[in-house]
Amino acid sequence: MDATTVREIMIYPDPVLRRTAAPVVRVTPEIRQFIAEMGETMYASHGVGLAAPQVGIALRIIVVDAGDGLRAVINPQIIAREGSQTGPEGCLSLPQLHGEVTRAERVVVRGLNTRGKQVTLSGDDLWARAMQHEIDHLDGVLFIDRVNPNSLAWTTGETDEDGHSIERPTSLEDARRFFERQSAALRA
Ligand code: ZN
């Protein structure tokens, strides 16, 4: 098997991020290799989760590590949700942007593991948030579609004299325009 490689992350507004991803028909060694690369890519980017469309592959595969180990789910489906939580969210495909998103507090997810066996997983808090965020990606849905627009802000990477990180509030429209301009500049 090839050594794993870190893949390039697609940045909004790359059209692959808006596609509906296709189910995986068979869990082949190639799929397992790809999932290993998704994990490497997620850790290299310090993400909590990653969906296959974010590396340009429109297949229904996600990886999540909310601090309790790597979970890869193929063809994931949320079969139950409970409660509600509102908290900060960001996305590797929309770097530096974050905002408050309301999600279910607890979800039950069903799908296939890397051996192609059906698994049912459940969890709450950050794990549940990450699962919902990544499964959204498979339907072309991004956190900016669900964010409270008044909470949207850029991380500047700078800190104030008390060591708190400095954030710059933005509107959804301005944030979108920023990414569109950046993508046009990269293509030029
Ligand atoms: Zn994301």
mmCIF file with all atom_site columns, N, CA and C in Angstrom, residues 31-103:
data_model
loop_
_atom_site.group_PDB
_atom_site.id
_atom_site.type_symbol
_atom_site.label_atom_id
_atom_site.label_alt_id
_atom_site.label_comp_id
_atom_site.label_asym_id
_atom_site.label_entity_id
_atom_site.label_seq_id
_atom_site.pdbx_PDB_ins_code
_atom_site.Cartn_x
_atom_site.Cartn_y
_atom_site.Cartn_z
_atom_site.occupancy
_atom_site.B_iso_or_equiv
_atom_site.pdbx_formal_charge
_atom_site.auth_seq_id
_atom_site.auth_comp_id
_atom_site.auth_asym_id
_atom_site.auth_atom_id
_atom_site.pdbx_PDB_model_num
ATOM 1   N N  . ILE A 1 31  ? -10.543 2.701  -1.514 1.00 0.00 ? 31  ILE A N  1
ATOM 2   C CA . ILE A 1 31  ? -11.358 3.525  -0.611 1.00 0.00 ? 31  ILE A CA 1
ATOM 3   C C  . ILE A 1 31  ? -10.676 3.614  0.761  1.00 0.00 ? 31  ILE A C  1
ATOM 4   N N  . ARG A 1 32  ? -10.160 2.488  1.236  1.00 0.00 ? 32  ARG A N  1
ATOM 5   C CA . ARG A 1 32  ? -9.467  2.495  2.543  1.00 0.00 ? 32  ARG A CA 1
ATOM 6   C C  . ARG A 1 32  ? -8.236  3.396  2.506  1.00 0.00 ? 32  ARG A C  1
ATOM 7   N N  . GLN A 1 33  ? -7.486  3.321  1.407  1.00 0.00 ? 33  GLN A N  1
ATOM 8   C CA . GLN A 1 33  ? -6.310  4.183  1.240  1.00 0.00 ? 33  GLN A CA 1
ATOM 9   C C  . GLN A 1 33  ? -6.731  5.653  1.244  1.00 0.00 ? 33  GLN A C  1
ATOM 10  N N  . PHE A 1 34  ? -7.817  5.936  0.521  1.00 0.00 ? 34  PHE A N  1
ATOM 11  C CA . PHE A 1 34  ? -8.318  7.316  0.459  1.00 0.00 ? 34  PHE A CA 1
ATOM 12  C C  . PHE A 1 34  ? -8.731  7.808  1.854  1.00 0.00 ? 34  PHE A C  1
ATOM 13  N N  . ILE A 1 35  ? -9.380  6.944  2.631  1.00 0.00 ? 35  ILE A N  1
ATOM 14  C CA . ILE A 1 35  ? -9.816  7.327  3.980  1.00 0.00 ? 35  ILE A CA 1
ATOM 15  C C  . ILE A 1 35  ? -8.597  7.615  4.872  1.00 0.00 ? 35  ILE A C  1
ATOM 16  N N  . ALA A 1 36  ? -7.533  6.808  4.714  1.00 0.00 ? 36  ALA A N  1
ATOM 17  C CA . ALA A 1 36  ? -6.304  7.062  5.485  1.00 0.00 ? 36  ALA A CA 1
ATOM 18  C C  . ALA A 1 36  ? -5.759  8.446  5.132  1.00 0.00 ? 36  ALA A C  1
ATOM 19  N N  . GLU A 1 37  ? -5.837  8.800  3.858  1.00 0.00 ? 37  GLU A N  1
ATOM 20  C CA . GLU A 1 37  ? -5.357  10.120 3.423  1.00 0.00 ? 37  GLU A CA 1
ATOM 21  C C  . GLU A 1 37  ? -6.248  11.241 3.957  1.00 0.00 ? 37  GLU A C  1
ATOM 22  N N  . MET A 1 38  ? -7.558  10.967 4.027  1.00 0.00 ? 38  MET A N  1
ATOM 23  C CA . MET A 1 38  ? -8.457  11.969 4.619  1.00 0.00 ? 38  MET A CA 1
ATOM 24  C C  . MET A 1 38  ? -8.082  12.224 6.078  1.00 0.00 ? 38  MET A C  1
ATOM 25  N N  . GLY A 1 39  ? -7.787  11.155 6.814  1.00 0.00 ? 39  GLY A N  1
ATOM 26  C CA . GLY A 1 39  ? -7.381  11.301 8.212  1.00 0.00 ? 39  GLY A CA 1
ATOM 27  C C  . GLY A 1 39  ? -6.105  12.119 8.339  1.00 0.00 ? 39  GLY A C  1
ATOM 28  N N  . GLU A 1 40  ? -5.101  11.783 7.523  1.00 0.00 ? 40  GLU A N  1
ATOM 29  C CA . GLU A 1 40  ? -3.829  12.525 7.523  1.00 0.00 ? 40  GLU A CA 1
ATOM 30  C C  . GLU A 1 40  ? -4.067  14.005 7.233  1.00 0.00 ? 40  GLU A C  1
ATOM 31  N N  . THR A 1 41  ? -4.926  14.256 6.253  1.00 0.00 ? 41  THR A N  1
ATOM 32  C CA . THR A 1 41  ? -5.213  15.635 5.828  1.00 0.00 ? 41  THR A CA 1
ATOM 33  C C  . THR A 1 41  ? -5.905  16.405 6.954  1.00 0.00 ? 41  THR A C  1
ATOM 34  N N  . MET A 1 42  ? -6.863  15.732 7.615  1.00 0.00 ? 42  MET A N  1
ATOM 35  C CA . MET A 1 42  ? -7.583  16.377 8.720  1.00 0.00 ? 42  MET A CA 1
ATOM 36  C C  . MET A 1 42  ? -6.622  16.740 9.855  1.00 0.00 ? 42  MET A C  1
ATOM 37  N N  . TYR A 1 43  ? -5.760  15.785 10.240 1.00 0.00 ? 43  TYR A N  1
ATOM 38  C CA . TYR A 1 43  ? -4.829  16.065 11.347 1.00 0.00 ? 43  TYR A CA 1
ATOM 39  C C  . TYR A 1 43  ? -3.816  17.140 10.954 1.00 0.00 ? 43  TYR A C  1
ATOM 40  N N  . ALA A 1 44  ? -3.328  17.087 9.706  1.00 0.00 ? 44  ALA A N  1
ATOM 41  C CA . ALA A 1 44  ? -2.347  18.079 9.259  1.00 0.00 ? 44  ALA A CA 1
ATOM 42  C C  . ALA A 1 44  ? -2.941  19.486 9.303  1.00 0.00 ? 44  ALA A C  1
ATOM 43  N N  . SER A 1 45  ? -4.279  19.574 9.137  1.00 0.00 ? 45  SER A N  1
ATOM 44  C CA . SER A 1 45  ? -4.948  20.879 9.114  1.00 0.00 ? 45  SER A CA 1
ATOM 45  C C  . SER A 1 45  ? -5.548  21.239 10.468 1.00 0.00 ? 45  SER A C  1
ATOM 46  N N  . HIS A 1 46  ? -5.337  20.379 11.481 1.00 0.00 ? 46  HIS A N  1
ATOM 47  C CA . HIS A 1 46  ? -5.879  20.589 12.821 1.00 0.00 ? 46  HIS A CA 1
ATOM 48  C C  . HIS A 1 46  ? -7.397  20.703 12.818 1.00 0.00 ? 46  HIS A C  1
ATOM 49  N N  . GLY A 1 47  ? -8.044  19.896 11.967 1.00 0.00 ? 47  GLY A N  1
ATOM 50  C CA . GLY A 1 47  ? -9.509  19.894 11.918 1.00 0.00 ? 47  GLY A CA 1
ATOM 51  C C  . GLY A 1 47  ? -10.081 18.835 12.848 1.00 0.00 ? 47  GLY A C  1
ATOM 52  N N  . VAL A 1 48  ? -11.369 18.990 13.158 1.00 0.00 ? 48  VAL A N  1
ATOM 53  C CA . VAL A 1 48  ? -12.096 18.021 13.987 1.00 0.00 ? 48  VAL A CA 1
ATOM 54  C C  . VAL A 1 48  ? -12.799 17.007 13.071 1.00 0.00 ? 48  VAL A C  1
ATOM 55  N N  . GLY A 1 49  ? -12.971 17.380 11.818 1.00 0.00 ? 49  GLY A N  1
ATOM 56  C CA . GLY A 1 49  ? -13.631 16.491 10.867 1.00 0.00 ? 49  GLY A CA 1
ATOM 57  C C  . GLY A 1 49  ? -13.302 16.907 9.444  1.00 0.00 ? 49  GLY A C  1
ATOM 58  N N  . LEU A 1 50  ? -13.566 15.975 8.528  1.00 0.00 ? 50  LEU A N  1
ATOM 59  C CA . LEU A 1 50  ? -13.337 16.256 7.107  1.00 0.00 ? 50  LEU A CA 1
ATOM 60  C C  . LEU A 1 50  ? -14.290 15.378 6.291  1.00 0.00 ? 50  LEU A C  1
ATOM 61  N N  . ALA A 1 51  ? -14.844 15.952 5.234  1.00 0.00 ? 51  ALA A N  1
ATOM 62  C CA . ALA A 1 51  ? -15.725 15.207 4.336  1.00 0.00 ? 51  ALA A CA 1
ATOM 63  C C  . ALA A 1 51  ? -15.026 15.087 2.980  1.00 0.00 ? 51  ALA A C  1
ATOM 64  N N  . ALA A 1 52  ? -15.251 13.951 2.291  1.00 0.00 ? 52  ALA A N  1
ATOM 65  C CA . ALA A 1 52  ? -14.539 13.689 1.031  1.00 0.00 ? 52  ALA A CA 1
ATOM 66  C C  . ALA A 1 52  ? -14.643 14.832 0.008  1.00 0.00 ? 52  ALA A C  1
ATOM 67  N N  . PRO A 1 53  ? -15.821 15.486 -0.148 1.00 0.00 ? 53  PRO A N  1
ATOM 68  C CA . PRO A 1 53  ? -15.876 16.590 -1.117 1.00 0.00 ? 53  PRO A CA 1
ATOM 69  C C  . PRO A 1 53  ? -14.876 17.709 -0.817 1.00 0.00 ? 53  PRO A C  1
ATOM 70  N N  . GLN A 1 54  ? -14.457 17.814 0.454  1.00 0.00 ? 54  GLN A N  1
ATOM 71  C CA . GLN A 1 54  ? -13.491 18.854 0.809  1.00 0.00 ? 54  GLN A CA 1
ATOM 72  C C  . GLN A 1 54  ? -12.102 18.589 0.256  1.00 0.00 ? 54  GLN A C  1
ATOM 73  N N  . VAL A 1 55  ? -11.840 17.353 -0.184 1.00 0.00 ? 55  VAL A N  1
ATOM 74  C CA . VAL A 1 55  ? -10.589 17.090 -0.896 1.00 0.00 ? 55  VAL A CA 1
ATOM 75  C C  . VAL A 1 55  ? -10.881 16.772 -2.363 1.00 0.00 ? 55  VAL A C  1
ATOM 76  N N  . GLY A 1 56  ? -12.059 17.199 -2.830 1.00 0.00 ? 56  GLY A N  1
ATOM 77  C CA . GLY A 1 56  ? -12.371 17.139 -4.255 1.00 0.00 ? 56  GLY A CA 1
ATOM 78  C C  . GLY A 1 56  ? -12.984 15.836 -4.729 1.00 0.00 ? 56  GLY A C  1
ATOM 79  N N  . ILE A 1 57  ? -13.338 14.933 -3.796 1.00 0.00 ? 57  ILE A N  1
ATOM 80  C CA . ILE A 1 57  ? -13.913 13.643 -4.172 1.00 0.00 ? 57  ILE A CA 1
ATOM 81  C C  . ILE A 1 57  ? -15.368 13.611 -3.705 1.00 0.00 ? 57  ILE A C  1
ATOM 82  N N  . ALA A 1 58  ? -16.303 13.616 -4.658 1.00 0.00 ? 58  ALA A N  1
ATOM 83  C CA . ALA A 1 58  ? -17.726 13.712 -4.309 1.00 0.00 ? 58  ALA A CA 1
ATOM 84  C C  . ALA A 1 58  ? -18.305 12.332 -3.968 1.00 0.00 ? 58  ALA A C  1
ATOM 85  N N  . LEU A 1 59  ? -17.769 11.739 -2.888 1.00 0.00 ? 59  LEU A N  1
ATOM 86  C CA . LEU A 1 59  ? -18.257 10.458 -2.360 1.00 0.00 ? 59  LEU A CA 1
ATOM 87  C C  . LEU A 1 59  ? -18.697 10.665 -0.916 1.00 0.00 ? 59  LEU A C  1
ATOM 88  N N  . ARG A 1 60  ? -19.639 9.803  -0.464 1.00 0.00 ? 60  ARG A N  1
ATOM 89  C CA . ARG A 1 60  ? -20.197 9.961  0.882  1.00 0.00 ? 60  ARG A CA 1
ATOM 90  C C  . ARG A 1 60  ? -19.295 9.283  1.923  1.00 0.00 ? 60  ARG A C  1
ATOM 91  N N  . ILE A 1 61  ? -18.223 9.994  2.274  1.00 0.00 ? 61  ILE A N  1
ATOM 92  C CA . ILE A 1 61  ? -17.264 9.520  3.275  1.00 0.00 ? 61  ILE A CA 1
ATOM 93  C C  . ILE A 1 61  ? -16.904 10.697 4.183  1.00 0.00 ? 61  ILE A C  1
ATOM 94  N N  . ILE A 1 62  ? -16.902 10.431 5.497  1.00 0.00 ? 62  ILE A N  1
ATOM 95  C CA . ILE A 1 62  ? -16.465 11.467 6.444  1.00 0.00 ? 62  ILE A CA 1
ATOM 96  C C  . ILE A 1 62  ? -15.479 10.863 7.446  1.00 0.00 ? 62  ILE A C  1
ATOM 97  N N  . VAL A 1 63  ? -14.611 11.712 7.986  1.00 0.00 ? 63  VAL A N  1
ATOM 98  C CA . VAL A 1 63  ? -13.782 11.327 9.129  1.00 0.00 ? 63  VAL A CA 1
ATOM 99  C C  . VAL A 1 63  ? -13.974 12.398 10.204 1.00 0.00 ? 63  VAL A C  1
ATOM 100 N N  . VAL A 1 64  ? -14.013 11.934 11.463 1.00 0.00 ? 64  VAL A N  1
ATOM 101 C CA . VAL A 1 64  ? -14.194 12.836 12.602 1.00 0.00 ? 64  VAL A CA 1
ATOM 102 C C  . VAL A 1 64  ? -13.272 12.374 13.721 1.00 0.00 ? 64  VAL A C  1
ATOM 103 N N  . ASP A 1 65  ? -12.604 13.327 14.373 1.00 0.00 ? 65  ASP A N  1
ATOM 104 C CA . ASP A 1 65  ? -11.931 13.051 15.639 1.00 0.00 ? 65  ASP A CA 1
ATOM 105 C C  . ASP A 1 65  ? -12.213 14.223 16.565 1.00 0.00 ? 65  ASP A C  1
ATOM 106 N N  . ALA A 1 66  ? -13.148 14.009 17.480 1.00 0.00 ? 66  ALA A N  1
ATOM 107 C CA . ALA A 1 66  ? -13.521 15.071 18.419 1.00 0.00 ? 66  ALA A CA 1
ATOM 108 C C  . ALA A 1 66  ? -12.738 14.921 19.716 1.00 0.00 ? 66  ALA A C  1
ATOM 109 N N  . GLY A 1 67  ? -11.546 14.300 19.629 1.00 0.00 ? 67  GLY A N  1
ATOM 110 C CA . GLY A 1 67  ? -10.696 14.160 20.802 1.00 0.00 ? 67  GLY A CA 1
ATOM 111 C C  . GLY A 1 67  ? -10.705 12.757 21.375 1.00 0.00 ? 67  GLY A C  1
ATOM 112 N N  . ASP A 1 68  ? -11.522 11.862 20.785 1.00 0.00 ? 68  ASP A N  1
ATOM 113 C CA . ASP A 1 68  ? -11.599 10.493 21.313 1.00 0.00 ? 68  ASP A CA 1
ATOM 114 C C  . ASP A 1 68  ? -11.288 9.457  20.235 1.00 0.00 ? 68  ASP A C  1
ATOM 115 N N  . GLY A 1 69  ? -10.448 9.855  19.285 1.00 0.00 ? 69  GLY A N  1
ATOM 116 C CA . GLY A 1 69  ? -10.013 8.904  18.267 1.00 0.00 ? 69  GLY A CA 1
ATOM 117 C C  . GLY A 1 69  ? -10.699 9.115  16.932 1.00 0.00 ? 69  GLY A C  1
ATOM 118 N N  . LEU A 1 70  ? -10.047 8.593  15.899 1.00 0.00 ? 70  LEU A N  1
ATOM 119 C CA . LEU A 1 70  ? -10.530 8.795  14.526 1.00 0.00 ? 70  LEU A CA 1
ATOM 120 C C  . LEU A 1 70  ? -11.696 7.861  14.222 1.00 0.00 ? 70  LEU A C  1
ATOM 121 N N  . ARG A 1 71  ? -12.765 8.436  13.708 1.00 0.00 ? 71  ARG A N  1
ATOM 122 C CA . ARG A 1 71  ? -13.908 7.676  13.248 1.00 0.00 ? 71  ARG A CA 1
ATOM 123 C C  . ARG A 1 71  ? -14.117 7.971  11.783 1.00 0.00 ? 71  ARG A C  1
ATOM 124 N N  . ALA A 1 72  ? -14.122 6.938  10.955 1.00 0.00 ? 72  ALA A N  1
ATOM 125 C CA . ALA A 1 72  ? -14.452 7.114  9.542  1.00 0.00 ? 72  ALA A CA 1
ATOM 126 C C  . ALA A 1 72  ? -15.794 6.452  9.306  1.00 0.00 ? 72  ALA A C  1
ATOM 127 N N  . VAL A 1 73  ? -16.705 7.147  8.647  1.00 0.00 ? 73  VAL A N  1
ATOM 128 C CA . VAL A 1 73  ? -18.003 6.569  8.334  1.00 0.00 ? 73  VAL A CA 1
ATOM 129 C C  . VAL A 1 73  ? -18.268 6.745  6.845  1.00 0.00 ? 73  VAL A C  1
ATOM 130 N N  . ILE A 1 74  ? -18.629 5.620  6.224  1.00 0.00 ? 74  ILE A N  1
ATOM 131 C CA . ILE A 1 74  ? -18.948 5.593  4.799  1.00 0.00 ? 74  ILE A CA 1
ATOM 132 C C  . ILE A 1 74  ? -20.470 5.563  4.667  1.00 0.00 ? 74  ILE A C  1
ATOM 133 N N  . ASN A 1 75  ? -21.004 6.350  3.745  1.00 0.00 ? 75  ASN A N  1
ATOM 134 C CA . ASN A 1 75  ? -22.456 6.473  3.546  1.00 0.00 ? 75  ASN A CA 1
ATOM 135 C C  . ASN A 1 75  ? -23.194 6.774  4.863  1.00 0.00 ? 75  ASN A C  1
ATOM 136 N N  . PRO A 1 76  ? -22.720 7.771  5.634  1.00 0.00 ? 76  PRO A N  1
ATOM 137 C CA . PRO A 1 76  ? -23.327 8.022  6.947  1.00 0.00 ? 76  PRO A CA 1
ATOM 138 C C  . PRO A 1 76  ? -24.722 8.626  6.821  1.00 0.00 ? 76  PRO A C  1
ATOM 139 N N  . GLN A 1 77  ? -25.558 8.247  7.790  1.00 0.00 ? 77  GLN A N  1
ATOM 140 C CA . GLN A 1 77  ? -26.918 8.787  7.853  1.00 0.00 ? 77  GLN A CA 1
ATOM 141 C C  . GLN A 1 77  ? -27.234 9.070  9.308  1.00 0.00 ? 77  GLN A C  1
ATOM 142 N N  . ILE A 1 78  ? -27.874 10.213 9.556  1.00 0.00 ? 78  ILE A N  1
ATOM 143 C CA . ILE A 1 78  ? -28.325 10.497 10.920 1.00 0.00 ? 78  ILE A CA 1
ATOM 144 C C  . ILE A 1 78  ? -29.685 9.835  11.078 1.00 0.00 ? 78  ILE A C  1
ATOM 145 N N  . ILE A 1 79  ? -29.778 8.867  11.998 1.00 0.00 ? 79  ILE A N  1
ATOM 146 C CA . ILE A 1 79  ? -31.044 8.148  12.154 1.00 0.00 ? 79  ILE A CA 1
ATOM 147 C C  . ILE A 1 79  ? -31.816 8.625  13.376 1.00 0.00 ? 79  ILE A C  1
ATOM 148 N N  . ALA A 1 80  ? -31.182 9.408  14.258 1.00 0.00 ? 80  ALA A N  1
ATOM 149 C CA . ALA A 1 80  ? -31.906 10.004 15.385 1.00 0.00 ? 80  ALA A CA 1
ATOM 150 C C  . ALA A 1 80  ? -31.169 11.237 15.852 1.00 0.00 ? 80  ALA A C  1
ATOM 151 N N  . ARG A 1 81  ? -31.923 12.226 16.287 1.00 0.00 ? 81  ARG A N  1
ATOM 152 C CA . ARG A 1 81  ? -31.323 13.434 16.860 1.00 0.00 ? 81  ARG A CA 1
ATOM 153 C C  . ARG A 1 81  ? -32.138 13.856 18.071 1.00 0.00 ? 81  ARG A C  1
ATOM 154 N N  . GLU A 1 82  ? -31.450 14.508 19.006 1.00 0.00 ? 82  GLU A N  1
ATOM 155 C CA . GLU A 1 82  ? -32.079 14.826 20.282 1.00 0.00 ? 82  GLU A CA 1
ATOM 156 C C  . GLU A 1 82  ? -31.487 16.131 20.804 1.00 0.00 ? 82  GLU A C  1
ATOM 157 N N  . GLY A 1 83  ? -32.347 16.976 21.369 1.00 0.00 ? 83  GLY A N  1
ATOM 158 C CA . GLY A 1 83  ? -31.873 18.183 22.032 1.00 0.00 ? 83  GLY A CA 1
ATOM 159 C C  . GLY A 1 83  ? -31.296 19.204 21.068 1.00 0.00 ? 83  GLY A C  1
ATOM 160 N N  . SER A 1 84  ? -30.666 20.218 21.632 1.00 0.00 ? 84  SER A N  1
ATOM 161 C CA . SER A 1 84  ? -30.142 21.312 20.820 1.00 0.00 ? 84  SER A CA 1
ATOM 162 C C  . SER A 1 84  ? -28.930 21.928 21.504 1.00 0.00 ? 84  SER A C  1
ATOM 163 N N  . GLN A 1 85  ? -27.954 22.343 20.708 1.00 0.00 ? 85  GLN A N  1
ATOM 164 C CA . GLN A 1 85  ? -26.769 23.035 21.214 1.00 0.00 ? 85  GLN A CA 1
ATOM 165 C C  . GLN A 1 85  ? -26.428 24.155 20.242 1.00 0.00 ? 85  GLN A C  1
ATOM 166 N N  . THR A 1 86  ? -25.964 25.261 20.781 1.00 0.00 ? 86  THR A N  1
ATOM 167 C CA . THR A 1 86  ? -25.507 26.370 19.940 1.00 0.00 ? 86  THR A CA 1
ATOM 168 C C  . THR A 1 86  ? -24.062 26.661 20.323 1.00 0.00 ? 86  THR A C  1
ATOM 169 N N  . GLY A 1 87  ? -23.196 26.669 19.316 1.00 0.00 ? 87  GLY A N  1
ATOM 170 C CA . GLY A 1 87  ? -21.787 26.895 19.625 1.00 0.00 ? 87  GLY A CA 1
ATOM 171 C C  . GLY A 1 87  ? -21.017 27.295 18.391 1.00 0.00 ? 87  GLY A C  1
ATOM 172 N N  . PRO A 1 88  ? -19.723 27.660 18.588 1.00 0.00 ? 88  PRO A N  1
ATOM 173 C CA . PRO A 1 88  ? -18.908 28.141 17.483 1.00 0.00 ? 88  PRO A CA 1
ATOM 174 C C  . PRO A 1 88  ? -18.530 27.014 16.524 1.00 0.00 ? 88  PRO A C  1
ATOM 175 N N  . GLU A 1 89  ? -18.484 27.359 15.253 1.00 0.00 ? 89  GLU A N  1
ATOM 176 C CA . GLU A 1 89  ? -18.132 26.397 14.221 1.00 0.00 ? 89  GLU A CA 1
ATOM 177 C C  . GLU A 1 89  ? -17.310 27.089 13.148 1.00 0.00 ? 89  GLU A C  1
ATOM 178 N N  . GLY A 1 90  ? -16.393 26.322 12.572 1.00 0.00 ? 90  GLY A N  1
ATOM 179 C CA . GLY A 1 90  ? -15.630 26.802 11.431 1.00 0.00 ? 90  GLY A CA 1
ATOM 180 C C  . GLY A 1 90  ? -15.507 25.667 10.451 1.00 0.00 ? 90  GLY A C  1
ATOM 181 N N  . CYS A 1 91  ? -14.759 25.881 9.367  1.00 0.00 ? 91  CYS A N  1
ATOM 182 C CA . CYS A 1 91  ? -14.659 24.848 8.338  1.00 0.00 ? 91  CYS A CA 1
ATOM 183 C C  . CYS A 1 91  ? -13.327 25.003 7.617  1.00 0.00 ? 91  CYS A C  1
ATOM 184 N N  . LEU A 1 92  ? -12.644 23.879 7.368  1.00 0.00 ? 92  LEU A N  1
ATOM 185 C CA . LEU A 1 92  ? -11.350 23.935 6.675  1.00 0.00 ? 92  LEU A CA 1
ATOM 186 C C  . LEU A 1 92  ? -11.502 24.497 5.262  1.00 0.00 ? 92  LEU A C  1
ATOM 187 N N  . SER A 1 93  ? -12.715 24.449 4.714  1.00 0.00 ? 93  SER A N  1
ATOM 188 C CA . SER A 1 93  ? -12.952 24.970 3.363  1.00 0.00 ? 93  SER A CA 1
ATOM 189 C C  . SER A 1 93  ? -13.320 26.455 3.370  1.00 0.00 ? 93  SER A C  1
ATOM 190 N N  . LEU A 1 94  ? -13.463 27.029 4.580  1.00 0.00 ? 94  LEU A N  1
ATOM 191 C CA . LEU A 1 94  ? -13.714 28.471 4.723  1.00 0.00 ? 94  LEU A CA 1
ATOM 192 C C  . LEU A 1 94  ? -12.751 28.982 5.802  1.00 0.00 ? 94  LEU A C  1
ATOM 193 N N  . PRO A 1 95  ? -11.441 28.984 5.482  1.00 0.00 ? 95  PRO A N  1
ATOM 194 C CA . PRO A 1 95  ? -10.435 29.255 6.519  1.00 0.00 ? 95  PRO A CA 1
ATOM 195 C C  . PRO A 1 95  ? -10.628 30.605 7.210  1.00 0.00 ? 95  PRO A C  1
ATOM 196 N N  . GLN A 1 96  ? -10.388 30.597 8.502  1.00 0.00 ? 96  GLN A N  1
ATOM 197 C CA . GLN A 1 96  ? -10.410 31.786 9.390  1.00 0.00 ? 96  GLN A CA 1
ATOM 198 C C  . GLN A 1 96  ? -11.816 32.277 9.732  1.00 0.00 ? 96  GLN A C  1
ATOM 199 N N  . LEU A 1 97  ? -12.841 31.723 9.079  1.00 0.00 ? 97  LEU A N  1
ATOM 200 C CA . LEU A 1 97  ? -14.199 32.214 9.333  1.00 0.00 ? 97  LEU A CA 1
ATOM 201 C C  . LEU A 1 97  ? -14.867 31.312 10.375 1.00 0.00 ? 97  LEU A C  1
ATOM 202 N N  . HIS A 1 98  ? -15.616 31.911 11.284 1.00 0.00 ? 98  HIS A N  1
ATOM 203 C CA . HIS A 1 98  ? -16.374 31.086 12.228 1.00 0.00 ? 98  HIS A CA 1
ATOM 204 C C  . HIS A 1 98  ? -17.613 31.822 12.687 1.00 0.00 ? 98  HIS A C  1
ATOM 205 N N  . GLY A 1 99  ? -18.531 31.063 13.275 1.00 0.00 ? 99  GLY A N  1
ATOM 206 C CA . GLY A 1 99  ? -19.770 31.656 13.769 1.00 0.00 ? 99  GLY A CA 1
ATOM 207 C C  . GLY A 1 99  ? -20.572 30.619 14.527 1.00 0.00 ? 99  GLY A C  1
ATOM 208 N N  . GLU A 1 100 ? -21.654 31.078 15.140 1.00 0.00 ? 100 GLU A N  1
ATOM 209 C CA . GLU A 1 100 ? -22.475 30.219 15.985 1.00 0.00 ? 100 GLU A CA 1
ATOM 210 C C  . GLU A 1 100 ? -23.493 29.451 15.143 1.00 0.00 ? 100 GLU A C  1
ATOM 211 N N  . VAL A 1 101 ? -23.530 28.142 15.358 1.00 0.00 ? 101 VAL A N  1
ATOM 212 C CA . VAL A 1 101 ? -24.486 27.293 14.650 1.00 0.00 ? 101 VAL A CA 1
ATOM 213 C C  . VAL A 1 101 ? -25.260 26.480 15.675 1.00 0.00 ? 101 VAL A C  1
ATOM 214 N N  . THR A 1 102 ? -26.567 26.386 15.483 1.00 0.00 ? 102 THR A N  1
ATOM 215 C CA . THR A 1 102 ? -27.405 25.556 16.347 1.00 0.00 ? 102 THR A CA 1
ATOM 216 C C  . THR A 1 102 ? -27.569 24.190 15.705 1.00 0.00 ? 102 THR A C  1
ATOM 217 N N  . ARG A 1 103 ? -27.266 23.163 16.468 1.00 0.00 ? 103 ARG A N  1
ATOM 218 C CA . ARG A 1 103 ? -27.338 21.769 15.999 1.00 0.00 ? 103 ARG A CA 1
ATOM 219 C C  . ARG A 1 103 ? -28.025 20.922 17.056 1.00 0.00 ? 103 ARG A C  1
#
